[in-house]
mmCIF file of C-alpha atoms and ligand atoms in Angstrom:
data_model
loop_
_atom_site.group_PDB
_atom_site.id
_atom_site.type_symbol
_atom_site.label_atom_id
_atom_site.label_comp_id
_atom_site.label_asym_id
_atom_site.label_seq_id
_atom_site.Cartn_x
_atom_site.Cartn_y
_atom_site.Cartn_z
ATOM 1 C CA MET A 1403 139.080 72.039 49.145
ATOM 2 C CA GLU A 1404 140.510 69.282 51.335
ATOM 3 C CA TYR A 1405 143.281 67.769 49.187
ATOM 4 C CA VAL A 1406 144.554 64.201 49.169
ATOM 5 C CA ASP A 1407 148.263 64.926 49.394
ATOM 6 C CA LEU A 1408 150.491 62.252 47.868
ATOM 7 C CA ARG A 1409 153.527 64.492 47.303
ATOM 8 C CA SER A 1410 155.518 63.194 50.264
ATOM 9 C CA ASP A 1411 155.264 61.837 53.794
ATOM 10 C CA THR A 1412 156.762 65.162 54.920
ATOM 11 C CA VAL A 1413 153.306 66.755 54.448
ATOM 12 C CA THR A 1414 151.878 64.882 57.450
ATOM 13 C CA LYS A 1415 150.278 67.235 59.963
ATOM 14 C CA PRO A 1416 150.379 66.324 63.662
ATOM 15 C CA THR A 1417 147.533 64.222 65.062
ATOM 16 C CA PRO A 1418 145.131 65.672 67.675
ATOM 17 C CA GLU A 1419 146.944 63.524 70.289
ATOM 18 C CA MET A 1420 150.249 65.096 69.280
ATOM 19 C CA ARG A 1421 148.833 68.610 69.449
ATOM 20 C CA GLU A 1422 147.523 67.928 72.956
ATOM 21 C CA ALA A 1423 150.867 66.488 74.098
ATOM 22 C CA MET A 1424 152.660 69.494 72.583
ATOM 23 C CA ALA A 1425 150.394 71.933 74.420
ATOM 24 C CA GLU A 1426 150.951 70.176 77.727
ATOM 25 C CA ALA A 1427 154.661 69.357 77.356
ATOM 26 C CA GLU A 1428 156.921 69.979 80.317
ATOM 27 C CA VAL A 1429 159.749 72.162 79.010
ATOM 28 C CA GLY A 1430 163.080 73.732 79.959
ATOM 29 C CA ASP A 1431 166.116 75.200 78.227
ATOM 30 C CA ASP A 1432 167.433 72.340 76.134
ATOM 31 C CA VAL A 1433 170.812 74.006 75.526
ATOM 32 C CA TYR A 1434 171.284 73.587 79.311
ATOM 33 C CA ARG A 1435 169.888 70.029 78.935
ATOM 34 C CA ASP A 1436 167.008 71.194 81.145
ATOM 35 C CA ASP A 1437 164.133 70.092 78.943
ATOM 36 C CA PRO A 1438 162.703 66.875 80.405
ATOM 37 C CA THR A 1439 160.638 66.122 77.310
ATOM 38 C CA VAL A 1440 163.652 66.373 74.994
ATOM 39 C CA ASN A 1441 165.724 64.295 77.408
ATOM 40 C CA LYS A 1442 163.007 61.641 77.392
ATOM 41 C CA LEU A 1443 162.837 61.647 73.581
ATOM 42 C CA GLU A 1444 166.612 61.360 73.240
ATOM 43 C CA ALA A 1445 166.767 58.454 75.701
ATOM 44 C CA LEU A 1446 163.903 56.715 73.904
ATOM 45 C CA ALA A 1447 165.513 57.162 70.470
ATOM 46 C CA ALA A 1448 168.861 55.772 71.683
ATOM 47 C CA GLU A 1449 167.109 52.808 73.298
ATOM 48 C CA LYS A 1450 164.983 52.001 70.215
ATOM 49 C CA LEU A 1451 167.999 52.109 67.900
ATOM 50 C CA GLY A 1452 170.236 50.201 70.310
ATOM 51 C CA LYS A 1453 172.832 52.974 70.584
ATOM 52 C CA GLU A 1454 174.331 54.768 73.582
ATOM 53 C CA ALA A 1455 172.983 58.262 73.012
ATOM 54 C CA ALA A 1456 170.872 60.506 70.772
ATOM 55 C CA ILE A 1457 170.413 64.167 69.965
ATOM 56 C CA PHE A 1458 167.305 65.960 68.738
ATOM 57 C CA VAL A 1459 167.910 68.103 65.643
ATOM 58 C CA PRO A 1460 165.620 70.370 63.639
ATOM 59 C CA SER A 1461 165.958 68.451 60.366
ATOM 60 C CA GLY A 1462 167.296 65.341 58.717
ATOM 61 C CA THR A 1463 169.675 67.483 56.721
ATOM 62 C CA MET A 1464 171.222 68.869 59.903
ATOM 63 C CA GLY A 1465 171.438 65.371 61.403
ATOM 64 C CA ASN A 1466 173.306 64.044 58.364
ATOM 65 C CA LEU A 1467 175.563 67.092 58.254
ATOM 66 C CA LEU A 1468 176.452 66.706 61.948
ATOM 67 C CA ALA A 1469 177.353 63.064 61.365
ATOM 68 C CA LEU A 1470 179.614 64.020 58.457
ATOM 69 C CA LEU A 1471 181.235 66.787 60.512
ATOM 70 C CA VAL A 1472 181.909 64.501 63.459
ATOM 71 C CA HIS A 1473 183.253 61.600 61.417
ATOM 72 C CA CYS A 1474 185.369 63.613 58.945
ATOM 73 C CA GLN A 1475 187.950 66.367 59.011
ATOM 74 C CA ARG A 1476 188.301 69.001 56.278
ATOM 75 C CA GLY A 1477 189.842 67.439 53.174
ATOM 76 C CA ASP A 1478 188.615 63.938 54.052
ATOM 77 C CA GLU A 1479 186.473 61.925 51.716
ATOM 78 C CA ALA A 1480 183.106 60.282 52.370
ATOM 79 C CA ILE A 1481 181.750 57.487 50.164
ATOM 80 C CA VAL A 1482 178.126 58.262 49.270
ATOM 81 C CA GLY A 1483 175.570 56.851 46.843
ATOM 82 C CA ASN A 1484 175.252 58.818 43.616
ATOM 83 C CA LYS A 1485 171.482 58.811 44.157
ATOM 84 C CA SER A 1486 171.646 59.523 47.866
ATOM 85 C CA HIS A 1487 169.908 62.408 49.573
ATOM 86 C CA ILE A 1488 173.201 63.457 51.175
ATOM 87 C CA TYR A 1489 174.835 63.758 47.753
ATOM 88 C CA LEU A 1490 171.952 65.199 45.732
ATOM 89 C CA ASN A 1491 169.610 67.036 48.033
ATOM 90 C CA GLU A 1492 171.431 68.578 50.969
ATOM 91 C CA ALA A 1493 172.675 71.675 49.137
ATOM 92 C CA GLY A 1494 176.272 70.453 49.097
ATOM 93 C CA GLY A 1495 176.505 71.064 52.846
ATOM 94 C CA MET A 1496 179.216 68.460 53.361
ATOM 95 C CA SER A 1497 181.583 70.333 51.035
ATOM 96 C CA ALA A 1498 180.419 73.881 51.702
ATOM 97 C CA LEU A 1499 180.325 73.645 55.484
ATOM 98 C CA GLY A 1500 182.589 70.685 56.248
ATOM 99 C CA GLY A 1501 185.224 70.836 53.509
ATOM 100 C CA ILE A 1502 184.429 67.153 53.005
ATOM 101 C CA GLN A 1503 184.777 65.682 49.535
ATOM 102 C CA PRO A 1504 182.027 63.314 48.423
ATOM 103 C CA CYS A 1505 183.139 60.151 46.645
ATOM 104 C CA PRO A 1506 179.984 59.140 44.743
ATOM 105 C CA VAL A 1507 179.478 55.421 44.115
ATOM 106 C CA ALA A 1508 176.684 54.144 41.841
ATOM 107 C CA ASN A 1509 173.531 53.161 43.667
ATOM 108 C CA GLN A 1510 172.355 49.826 42.308
ATOM 109 C CA LYS A 1511 168.675 49.311 41.445
ATOM 110 C CA ASP A 1512 168.141 47.751 44.867
ATOM 111 C CA GLY A 1513 169.482 50.861 46.591
ATOM 112 C CA THR A 1514 172.773 49.269 47.626
ATOM 113 C CA LEU A 1515 176.304 50.330 46.786
ATOM 114 C CA ALA A 1516 178.082 47.306 45.284
ATOM 115 C CA LEU A 1517 180.592 46.010 47.818
ATOM 116 C CA ASN A 1518 183.338 45.889 45.187
ATOM 117 C CA ASP A 1519 182.618 49.499 44.241
ATOM 118 C CA ILE A 1520 182.950 50.534 47.879
ATOM 119 C CA LEU A 1521 186.231 48.643 48.173
ATOM 120 C CA ALA A 1522 187.535 50.197 44.957
ATOM 121 C CA SER A 1523 186.656 53.689 46.234
ATOM 122 C CA ILE A 1524 188.673 53.470 49.423
ATOM 123 C CA ARG A 1525 191.802 55.539 48.905
ATOM 124 C CA SER A 1526 195.200 54.019 49.364
ATOM 125 C CA GLU A 1527 197.761 55.688 51.572
ATOM 126 C CA ASP A 1528 199.273 58.270 49.196
ATOM 127 C CA VAL A 1529 200.362 61.851 49.710
ATOM 128 C CA HIS A 1530 198.208 62.845 46.707
ATOM 129 C CA HIS A 1531 194.969 61.365 48.021
ATOM 130 C CA PRO A 1532 192.293 62.603 50.365
ATOM 131 C CA ILE A 1533 191.775 60.270 53.326
ATOM 132 C CA THR A 1534 188.678 58.078 53.094
ATOM 133 C CA ARG A 1535 186.921 58.355 56.451
ATOM 134 C CA LEU A 1536 183.298 57.396 56.083
ATOM 135 C CA ILE A 1537 180.759 55.295 54.198
ATOM 136 C CA CYS A 1538 177.158 56.551 54.038
ATOM 137 C CA LEU A 1539 174.173 54.316 53.270
ATOM 138 C CA GLU A 1540 170.542 55.372 52.873
ATOM 139 C CA ASN A 1541 167.803 53.090 54.236
ATOM 140 C CA THR A 1542 165.181 53.145 52.797
ATOM 141 C CA GLN A 1543 166.827 54.394 49.600
ATOM 142 C CA ASN A 1544 164.439 57.053 48.407
ATOM 143 C CA ILE A 1545 165.324 57.635 44.741
ATOM 144 C CA CYS A 1546 165.827 53.928 44.048
ATOM 145 C CA GLY A 1547 162.163 53.444 44.937
ATOM 146 C CA GLY A 1548 161.971 53.614 48.715
ATOM 147 C CA VAL A 1549 163.809 50.281 48.796
ATOM 148 C CA PRO A 1550 164.796 48.795 52.140
ATOM 149 C CA LEU A 1551 168.398 47.677 52.664
ATOM 150 C CA THR A 1552 168.779 44.416 54.557
ATOM 151 C CA ALA A 1553 170.560 43.844 57.855
ATOM 152 C CA GLU A 1554 172.865 41.343 56.115
ATOM 153 C CA TYR A 1555 173.932 43.862 53.446
ATOM 154 C CA THR A 1556 174.538 46.500 56.105
ATOM 155 C CA ARG A 1557 176.582 43.984 58.093
ATOM 156 C CA GLN A 1558 178.790 43.400 55.049
ATOM 157 C CA VAL A 1559 179.334 47.126 54.561
ATOM 158 C CA GLY A 1560 180.048 47.459 58.282
ATOM 159 C CA GLU A 1561 182.706 44.779 57.958
ATOM 160 C CA ILE A 1562 184.371 46.669 55.101
ATOM 161 C CA ALA A 1563 184.267 49.841 57.202
ATOM 162 C CA ARG A 1564 185.789 48.110 60.231
ATOM 163 C CA LYS A 1565 188.562 46.419 58.218
ATOM 164 C CA ASN A 1566 189.522 49.718 56.603
ATOM 165 C CA ASN A 1567 189.278 51.856 59.710
ATOM 166 C CA LEU A 1568 186.275 53.788 58.362
ATOM 167 C CA SER A 1569 183.053 54.839 60.041
ATOM 168 C CA LEU A 1570 179.597 53.892 58.778
ATOM 169 C CA HIS A 1571 176.711 56.370 58.843
ATOM 170 C CA ILE A 1572 173.143 55.504 57.884
ATOM 171 C CA ASP A 1573 170.794 58.156 56.552
ATOM 172 C CA GLY A 1574 167.785 56.372 57.974
ATOM 173 C CA ALA A 1575 165.270 59.130 57.299
ATOM 174 C CA ARG A 1576 162.774 56.255 56.841
ATOM 175 C CA ILE A 1577 164.566 53.482 58.747
ATOM 176 C CA PHE A 1578 161.363 52.424 60.532
ATOM 177 C CA ASN A 1579 159.661 51.911 57.145
ATOM 178 C CA SER A 1580 162.554 49.632 56.289
ATOM 179 C CA ALA A 1581 162.279 47.702 59.563
ATOM 180 C CA VAL A 1582 158.515 47.254 59.241
ATOM 181 C CA ALA A 1583 158.746 46.201 55.567
ATOM 182 C CA GLN A 1584 161.298 43.507 56.438
ATOM 183 C CA ASN A 1585 159.745 42.577 59.758
ATOM 184 C CA VAL A 1586 163.029 43.046 61.615
ATOM 185 C CA ASP A 1587 163.887 45.039 64.711
ATOM 186 C CA VAL A 1588 165.323 48.399 63.701
ATOM 187 C CA LYS A 1589 168.245 47.665 66.070
ATOM 188 C CA GLU A 1590 169.315 44.842 63.782
ATOM 189 C CA LEU A 1591 169.276 47.081 60.717
ATOM 190 C CA VAL A 1592 171.547 49.685 62.299
ATOM 191 C CA ALA A 1593 173.774 47.490 64.498
ATOM 192 C CA PRO A 1594 176.820 47.796 62.190
ATOM 193 C CA ALA A 1595 176.524 51.606 61.957
ATOM 194 C CA ASP A 1596 178.487 54.103 64.030
ATOM 195 C CA SER A 1597 175.761 56.700 63.582
ATOM 196 C CA VAL A 1598 172.201 56.849 62.302
ATOM 197 C CA MET A 1599 169.941 59.753 61.476
ATOM 198 C CA PHE A 1600 166.201 59.183 61.319
ATOM 199 C CA CYS A 1601 163.307 61.580 60.790
ATOM 200 C CA LEU A 1602 160.302 62.062 63.058
ATOM 201 C CA SER A 1603 158.742 64.466 60.579
ATOM 202 C CA LYS A 1604 158.054 62.049 57.718
ATOM 203 C CA GLY A 1605 156.011 58.842 58.057
ATOM 204 C CA LEU A 1606 156.217 59.212 61.837
ATOM 205 C CA VAL A 1607 153.940 62.284 61.512
ATOM 206 C CA SER A 1608 155.687 64.763 63.849
ATOM 207 C CA PRO A 1609 155.640 68.341 62.574
ATOM 208 C CA ILE A 1610 159.376 68.936 63.027
ATOM 209 C CA GLY A 1611 162.533 67.095 63.945
ATOM 210 C CA SER A 1612 164.994 64.294 63.409
ATOM 211 C CA MET A 1613 167.254 62.265 65.670
ATOM 212 C CA LEU A 1614 170.932 61.471 65.372
ATOM 213 C CA VAL A 1615 172.138 58.467 67.373
ATOM 214 C CA GLY A 1616 175.568 57.014 68.133
ATOM 215 C CA THR A 1617 178.043 56.603 70.976
ATOM 216 C CA GLU A 1618 178.062 58.993 73.971
ATOM 217 C CA LYS A 1619 181.307 60.482 72.656
ATOM 218 C CA PHE A 1620 179.963 60.947 69.132
ATOM 219 C CA ILE A 1621 176.774 62.616 70.383
ATOM 220 C CA ALA A 1622 178.714 64.919 72.745
ATOM 221 C CA ARG A 1623 180.702 66.185 69.747
ATOM 222 C CA ALA A 1624 177.520 66.468 67.652
ATOM 223 C CA ARG A 1625 175.946 68.547 70.463
ATOM 224 C CA HIS A 1626 178.840 70.985 70.266
ATOM 225 C CA LEU A 1627 178.581 71.227 66.490
ATOM 226 C CA ARG A 1628 174.783 71.539 66.592
ATOM 227 C CA LYS A 1629 175.276 74.705 68.646
ATOM 228 C CA MET A 1630 177.791 75.947 66.082
ATOM 229 C CA LEU A 1631 175.247 75.446 63.295
ATOM 230 C CA GLY A 1632 172.586 77.335 65.226
ATOM 231 C CA GLY A 1633 170.590 74.219 66.003
ATOM 232 C CA GLY A 1634 170.680 74.559 69.787
ATOM 233 C CA MET A 1635 167.028 75.097 70.676
ATOM 234 C CA ARG A 1636 165.451 76.199 73.942
ATOM 235 C CA GLN A 1637 162.006 75.093 75.213
ATOM 236 C CA VAL A 1638 161.828 72.577 72.413
ATOM 237 C CA GLY A 1639 159.939 70.008 74.472
ATOM 238 C CA VAL A 1640 156.859 71.434 72.746
ATOM 239 C CA ILE A 1641 158.080 69.690 69.606
ATOM 240 C CA ALA A 1642 159.782 66.716 71.236
ATOM 241 C CA ALA A 1643 156.437 65.761 72.817
ATOM 242 C CA ALA A 1644 155.160 64.880 69.350
ATOM 243 C CA GLY A 1645 158.371 62.941 68.690
ATOM 244 C CA ILE A 1646 157.711 60.697 71.677
ATOM 245 C CA ILE A 1647 154.313 59.799 70.211
ATOM 246 C CA SER A 1648 156.038 59.177 66.861
ATOM 247 C CA LEU A 1649 158.355 56.642 68.463
ATOM 248 C CA ASP A 1650 155.761 55.022 70.719
ATOM 249 C CA LYS A 1651 152.813 54.830 68.346
ATOM 250 C CA MET A 1652 153.682 55.728 64.770
ATOM 251 C CA THR A 1653 156.569 53.327 64.161
ATOM 252 C CA VAL A 1654 154.289 50.331 64.638
ATOM 253 C CA ARG A 1655 151.594 51.452 62.185
ATOM 254 C CA LEU A 1656 153.799 52.118 59.118
ATOM 255 C CA GLY A 1657 152.739 48.761 57.645
ATOM 256 C CA GLU A 1658 149.327 50.336 56.951
ATOM 257 C CA ASP A 1659 151.014 52.898 54.680
ATOM 258 C CA HIS A 1660 152.804 50.088 52.851
ATOM 259 C CA VAL A 1661 149.560 48.171 52.329
ATOM 260 C CA ARG A 1662 147.856 51.294 50.980
ATOM 261 C CA ALA A 1663 150.806 51.992 48.687
ATOM 262 C CA LYS A 1664 150.305 48.470 47.242
ATOM 263 C CA GLU A 1665 146.565 49.037 46.841
ATOM 264 C CA LEU A 1666 147.205 52.354 45.131
ATOM 265 C CA ALA A 1667 149.800 50.787 42.816
ATOM 266 C CA ASP A 1668 147.464 47.884 42.002
ATOM 267 C CA GLY A 1669 144.741 50.365 41.072
ATOM 268 C CA LEU A 1670 147.095 52.482 38.982
ATOM 269 C CA ARG A 1671 148.351 49.441 37.069
ATOM 270 C CA GLN A 1672 144.839 49.228 35.602
ATOM 271 C CA VAL A 1673 145.027 52.808 34.308
ATOM 272 C CA ASP A 1674 146.124 53.225 30.676
ATOM 273 C CA GLY A 1675 149.207 55.400 30.422
ATOM 274 C CA ILE A 1676 150.781 54.502 33.784
ATOM 275 C CA LEU A 1677 153.890 52.304 33.801
ATOM 276 C CA ILE A 1678 154.760 51.398 37.381
ATOM 277 C CA ASP A 1679 158.423 50.570 38.063
ATOM 278 C CA GLY A 1680 159.169 46.852 38.499
ATOM 279 C CA GLY A 1681 158.801 45.840 42.138
ATOM 280 C CA SER A 1682 157.301 49.176 43.206
ATOM 281 C CA PRO A 1683 156.183 49.837 45.883
ATOM 282 C CA PHE A 1684 158.707 48.407 48.320
ATOM 283 C CA THR A 1685 157.533 50.542 51.227
ATOM 284 C CA ASN A 1686 155.430 53.727 51.102
ATOM 285 C CA MET A 1687 156.605 55.095 47.728
ATOM 286 C CA ILE A 1688 155.279 54.344 44.261
ATOM 287 C CA TYR A 1689 157.390 55.385 41.302
ATOM 288 C CA PHE A 1690 155.991 55.364 37.754
ATOM 289 C CA ASN A 1691 156.459 56.816 34.273
ATOM 290 C CA LEU A 1692 153.874 58.095 31.853
ATOM 291 C CA ALA A 1693 153.582 55.892 28.759
ATOM 292 C CA GLU A 1694 154.494 57.403 25.396
ATOM 293 C CA SER A 1695 150.810 57.345 24.469
ATOM 294 C CA VAL A 1696 150.119 60.060 27.090
ATOM 295 C CA GLN A 1697 150.119 63.468 25.398
ATOM 296 C CA MET A 1698 150.481 65.498 28.603
ATOM 297 C CA ASN A 1699 153.750 65.834 30.482
ATOM 298 C CA ALA A 1700 153.985 65.172 34.223
ATOM 299 C CA PRO A 1701 153.473 68.803 35.368
ATOM 300 C CA GLN A 1702 150.336 69.011 33.189
ATOM 301 C CA VAL A 1703 149.053 65.757 34.673
ATOM 302 C CA ALA A 1704 149.768 67.115 38.174
ATOM 303 C CA GLU A 1705 147.795 70.272 37.386
ATOM 304 C CA LYS A 1706 144.795 68.265 36.189
ATOM 305 C CA MET A 1707 144.988 65.988 39.237
ATOM 306 C CA LYS A 1708 144.872 69.069 41.456
ATOM 307 C CA GLY A 1709 141.542 69.949 39.861
ATOM 308 C CA PHE A 1710 140.263 66.590 41.134
ATOM 309 C CA GLY A 1711 141.544 67.322 44.653
ATOM 310 C CA ILE A 1712 144.740 65.249 44.488
ATOM 311 C CA LEU A 1713 148.236 66.709 44.981
ATOM 312 C CA VAL A 1714 151.032 64.823 43.208
ATOM 313 C CA ASP A 1715 154.596 65.881 42.610
ATOM 314 C CA PRO A 1716 156.273 65.220 39.251
ATOM 315 C CA ASP A 1717 159.649 63.621 39.828
ATOM 316 C CA ASP A 1718 160.716 64.406 36.292
ATOM 317 C CA TRP A 1719 159.177 65.488 32.999
ATOM 318 C CA ARG A 1720 157.339 62.153 32.597
ATOM 319 C CA ARG A 1721 157.791 60.569 36.006
ATOM 320 C CA PHE A 1722 156.040 60.600 39.362
ATOM 321 C CA ARG A 1723 156.694 59.551 42.929
ATOM 322 C CA LEU A 1724 153.593 59.096 45.088
ATOM 323 C CA VAL A 1725 153.934 58.629 48.832
ATOM 324 C CA THR A 1726 151.398 57.161 51.246
ATOM 325 C CA HIS A 1727 151.283 58.223 54.883
ATOM 326 C CA TYR A 1728 149.134 58.527 58.007
ATOM 327 C CA TRP A 1729 146.587 60.843 56.378
ATOM 328 C CA ILE A 1730 146.049 58.659 53.302
ATOM 329 C CA ASP A 1731 143.138 56.354 54.103
ATOM 330 C CA ASP A 1732 141.279 53.830 51.924
ATOM 331 C CA ALA A 1733 138.945 56.520 50.581
ATOM 332 C CA ALA A 1734 141.932 58.660 49.570
ATOM 333 C CA VAL A 1735 143.404 55.694 47.688
ATOM 334 C CA GLU A 1736 140.121 55.151 45.817
ATOM 335 C CA LYS A 1737 139.769 58.842 45.049
ATOM 336 C CA SER A 1738 143.347 59.006 43.707
ATOM 337 C CA ILE A 1739 142.914 56.017 41.385
ATOM 338 C CA SER A 1740 139.677 57.445 40.037
ATOM 339 C CA ALA A 1741 141.294 60.890 39.507
ATOM 340 C CA PHE A 1742 144.171 59.345 37.522
ATOM 341 C CA LYS A 1743 141.610 57.456 35.386
ATOM 342 C CA LYS A 1744 139.764 60.692 34.617
ATOM 343 C CA THR A 1745 142.956 62.648 34.014
ATOM 344 C CA LEU A 1746 144.514 60.149 31.606
ATOM 345 C CA LYS A 1747 141.367 59.004 29.765
HETATM 346 C C1 PLP B 2123 166.480 60.038 52.495
HETATM 347 C C2 PLP B 2123 166.392 61.392 53.107
HETATM 348 N N1 PLP B 2123 167.385 61.811 53.908
HETATM 349 C C3 PLP B 2123 167.374 63.020 54.490
HETATM 350 C C4 PLP B 2123 166.320 63.882 54.301
HETATM 351 C C5 PLP B 2123 166.370 65.249 54.929
HETATM 352 O O1 PLP B 2123 165.374 65.499 55.853
HETATM 353 P P1 PLP B 2123 164.885 67.005 56.135
HETATM 354 O O2 PLP B 2123 163.931 67.345 55.032
HETATM 355 O O3 PLP B 2123 164.240 66.908 57.475
HETATM 356 O O4 PLP B 2123 166.081 67.880 56.138
HETATM 357 C C6 PLP B 2123 165.255 63.489 53.472
HETATM 358 C C7 PLP B 2123 164.119 64.415 53.230
HETATM 359 O O5 PLP B 2123 163.250 64.203 52.455
HETATM 360 C C8 PLP B 2123 165.292 62.212 52.849
HETATM 361 O O6 PLP B 2123 164.328 61.798 52.038
#
């Protein structure tokens, strides 16, 4: 059965155009910087984000980890959201591999960290304290609903960072969703940041890969550490070729995913038993709870939905996150609404 897959935008398979570009990619040994396709992708990523340089990495997790390792020394502290991917879903890499201590600050409903909370978390000069080195933001903030952070908010956090001699890193796994949703140039959203990671392998449809961008000096250090982590790849232009299409063609169509997420949410609001979060969707993610009247729990609902050809991932015992992406068309939206109606009737 051909499933409608709403579990994540990470499930996106490459387009026929990507597969063709991958097959025909000019390649070389990227550890020697000999791969022209990777070099082109890195230059394009740096240019699009308005930064000096970029490096291609196998995953968003590695990109974030490299940023943490470059910005912080062992024993330093990094301020992170308590609902951030870095804090919750990267296997504790910052502590295990970097000896970096996370300083979790409450994510507000709108995905931000309250400025006063950030200020209060910065350690004073004291022999007992770790040294605060870094602030990490996530844009869009996934667990808070795929909410976009504004350029103005990021500017304010950047100012705090600058005044306190800290660096600012953005986990921008879905930064282009944020830019499209707010109709701003992505450069504006990341201007205050010293480094940004974004993923090619989510809404941008590439099969593999993320980019880390920053200054020439920062990226040179990240390149060294990428090798240390085993992320130095060879003829990886075969993957980077898809990434170039992601940046050229997929960034500009993300609005379609946001429109479909709204259509899906509007349809689901009419289904008894579904309580969509206030404001959702902000971008390509819909978060909702099952009403008390629903006898089944979320995994049971997911199982029934699978029988109707729809894959959904329970986020919790009675909660779901649905994600729209390139392969979710209007028919898939209709089919999903109808399957929820049948499942919850
Ligand atoms: C906000 C955010 N940051 C980072 C990542 C990590 O990306 P990857 O799965 O490529 O390691 C993800 C993955 O879902 C994510 O949602």
